[in-house]
Amino acid sequence: MESTYKSGQNPQIYILYASETGNCEQISQDFFETFSKDYPNAKRFVLNDHQTQKNGQSAFDLQSKDALKVCIFLTSSTGDGDSPDNGEIFHKFLRKQTNHLEEGQHSTALSHVFYTVLGLGDSNYSKFQGAPRFLDSKLKQLGAQTFYDRAEADEATSLELVVEPWLEGLNDSINSIIRKIKKFDQEYIDQLLTPIDVNEHQAQVDGHDDENESIKTPLMTYGNIIGGKITPCSPDRELLEIEFKTDKPVSRDLIDVGSAFSFLPQNSEETINYVIEKFKWDRNALIGNDTVYDLLQKSVDIVSEKLKLSKVLTDYDLQFLPEEAKESKHITLKDFSEYTVKFDQIPFSILEDDVPKIKERYYSIINDPFYDEKEKQVVETSHTFKICFGLHKFSVRGQNRFGLATSFMKDILVNQEFSRKIKMHFSHSNRIIYFPHKEYVQELKPLIFICHGTGITPFISILERIKNIYESHERFGDLIMLFGVRSDTENFLFREQLLDIFTKLKLKSDYSQLYLASSQSLSEETYNGLVIKRKGHVQSFFEDQSVRDRIKNYLLEKEGYLMICGNKSTLGQSVIKGLNEKFDELFSHSQLDKLKQSGNLLLELWDD
């Protein structure tokens, strides 16, 4: 059948997005508004609109060989590397179209499609860029052709570092591919638009990921706090160590040294009663299957997440809210309850959809839960996990505040409510920082740890594993740690453990070293020569030529691992910037991306 698409025609142009938090949606919208001025026939759709009907017409159908198509894909990735919900239908379409293909085998099903991909993600997750990479690989396998390199933007270091340069080059690349397509001769166009026969069994097979994507089912279980301690560090800060015991055994496939688990904190009885009294709600009133009290205890974030006022007040009511409340960055449901005297009664139905929900909190373990002291070996399951975190007091409108999760755990510890059950979540996707046992112990590849404050916690559990297996190995790879503290006398966390393990490592490695940067005060203590100290922040060690040479050698020559853990704004961005500035070609943005993709650069960075 002769194609109706003729040489010299413009291709169909689609901007296609899938978005979990709204970033991809906004980027696609901003680009489309500008781009459509030059290409008014361009169309923008969410990926789940694929092969659906809109106003009696097909939204978009990449499978249809009615025309050559230029597609700009923008998609993010969930924590498990999956597509956002509004891209899952297209994700399944690609999976279904490729399930019958053997490894290395390709199809011409989408040979008429020319595409590029912008992926948004967060390298704090082990399956960083999982959805964009899946999209890219499946499009290629189905014969689609790239016209502009895929970009991987990382929220851990700043999306703008990648997004803005990629967008700047996108227009020229689109113009170039359109000029190229319009020069295709008719014979080649007809070849690209020739329909293909699909294997009958293709439609019967659905749902399996690539073989190299190991599927490990997350575990949701309950546990309880069985002990811990509180150490005062300053008038505004305490250090808490907490030990949990789970009801079910947890597999080492889901969590191991270096990695984290999450749990759902709850609001305190005092806070719940305060809010109920202020709003004059019936604590036993039902919303679905839950009472008002139940929702306030386990579901609604009363004290830490900002309330979106437009969801609970009309425009008319908003005018009576004090300016301090409107402008506050921290107005929570509890804060808002203090202003209810100015309004008619706020209905408890807002608890169903209109208020922020309690989110999972993630904490790295500090123990080696899988080492059996009696058997002197690493085992496959465990019930006991230890974490460490700082409890910070901060002020909002003259009132002292604490975080929801940290105060929740402290209250349980202080009140010894050890029978209280806590919902806990273990997932392989939380294994961001991990211990490369074979590479470090057998191949002697070096490890580089960079951290500050409680960012040291994942590395403490790795060092615990090394200590536990120390006697059974003759040699270890080099290990250097660059650790930032405020004061090496008051804030030197895990001091004795660090001094002990580095004493041992110096005996069984060529060069292992602890570097300590103190930002506020530096003592005269020598630590028996085990510690190299300097005043400043941890990235100040990059000024030292010997440190730079060692890091370059470890990563380029010895294929070692660089792991960075800490606050995104105070450590993450400054360390990445320091790597860019001090290591030239080794740590350009493109090289950093390559190190991330190969697994030799691991970043666990969190927001304030």
JSON list of C-alpha atoms in Angstrom, two decimals, residues 8 22 95 101 107 140 169 279 315 371 397 431 433 459 463 485 507 530 568 583 588 591 596:
[
{"chain": "A", "resi": 8, "resn": "GLY", "atom": "CA", "xyz": [9.49, 16.95, 1.83]},
{"chain": "A", "resi": 22, "resn": "GLY", "atom": "CA", "xyz": [5.46, 17.88, 38.52]},
{"chain": "A", "resi": 95, "resn": "ARG", "atom": "CA", "xyz": [7.46, -3.95, 27.55]},
{"chain": "A", "resi": 101, "resn": "LEU", "atom": "CA", "xyz": [12.60, -10.24, 21.33]},
{"chain": "A", "resi": 107, "resn": "SER", "atom": "CA", "xyz": [12.42, -4.80, 15.57]},
{"chain": "A", "resi": 140, "resn": "LYS", "atom": "CA", "xyz": [16.14, 1.60, 20.42]},
{"chain": "A", "resi": 169, "resn": "GLY", "atom": "CA", "xyz": [20.81, 22.59, 22.45]},
{"chain": "A", "resi": 279, "resn": "PHE", "atom": "CA", "xyz": [-10.68, 22.76, 65.78]},
{"chain": "A", "resi": 315, "resn": "ASP", "atom": "CA", "xyz": [-10.27, 33.17, 48.92]},
{"chain": "A", "resi": 371, "resn": "TYR", "atom": "CA", "xyz": [27.29, -10.66, 61.45]},
{"chain": "A", "resi": 397, "resn": "ARG", "atom": "CA", "xyz": [7.87, 32.46, 65.70]},
{"chain": "A", "resi": 431, "resn": "ARG", "atom": "CA", "xyz": [20.62, 0.40, 49.11]},
{"chain": "A", "resi": 433, "resn": "ILE", "atom": "CA", "xyz": [25.56, 3.29, 49.56]},
{"chain": "A", "resi": 459, "resn": "PHE", "atom": "CA", "xyz": [30.08, 4.32, 56.54]},
{"chain": "A", "resi": 463, "resn": "LEU", "atom": "CA", "xyz": [33.54, -0.18, 58.86]},
{"chain": "A", "resi": 485, "resn": "VAL", "atom": "CA", "xyz": [32.82, 18.03, 62.04]},
{"chain": "A", "resi": 507, "resn": "LEU", "atom": "CA", "xyz": [48.39, -2.87, 59.26]},
{"chain": "A", "resi": 530, "resn": "LEU", "atom": "CA", "xyz": [46.17, 8.33, 62.96]},
{"chain": "A", "resi": 568, "resn": "LYS", "atom": "CA", "xyz": [22.60, 18.29, 49.94]},
{"chain": "A", "resi": 583, "resn": "PHE", "atom": "CA", "xyz": [39.97, 17.75, 39.49]},
{"chain": "A", "resi": 588, "resn": "SER", "atom": "CA", "xyz": [33.53, 17.24, 34.73]},
{"chain": "A", "resi": 591, "resn": "GLN", "atom": "CA", "xyz": [32.56, 12.28, 33.87]},
{"chain": "A", "resi": 596, "resn": "LYS", "atom": "CA", "xyz": [27.44, 7.28, 38.63]}
]
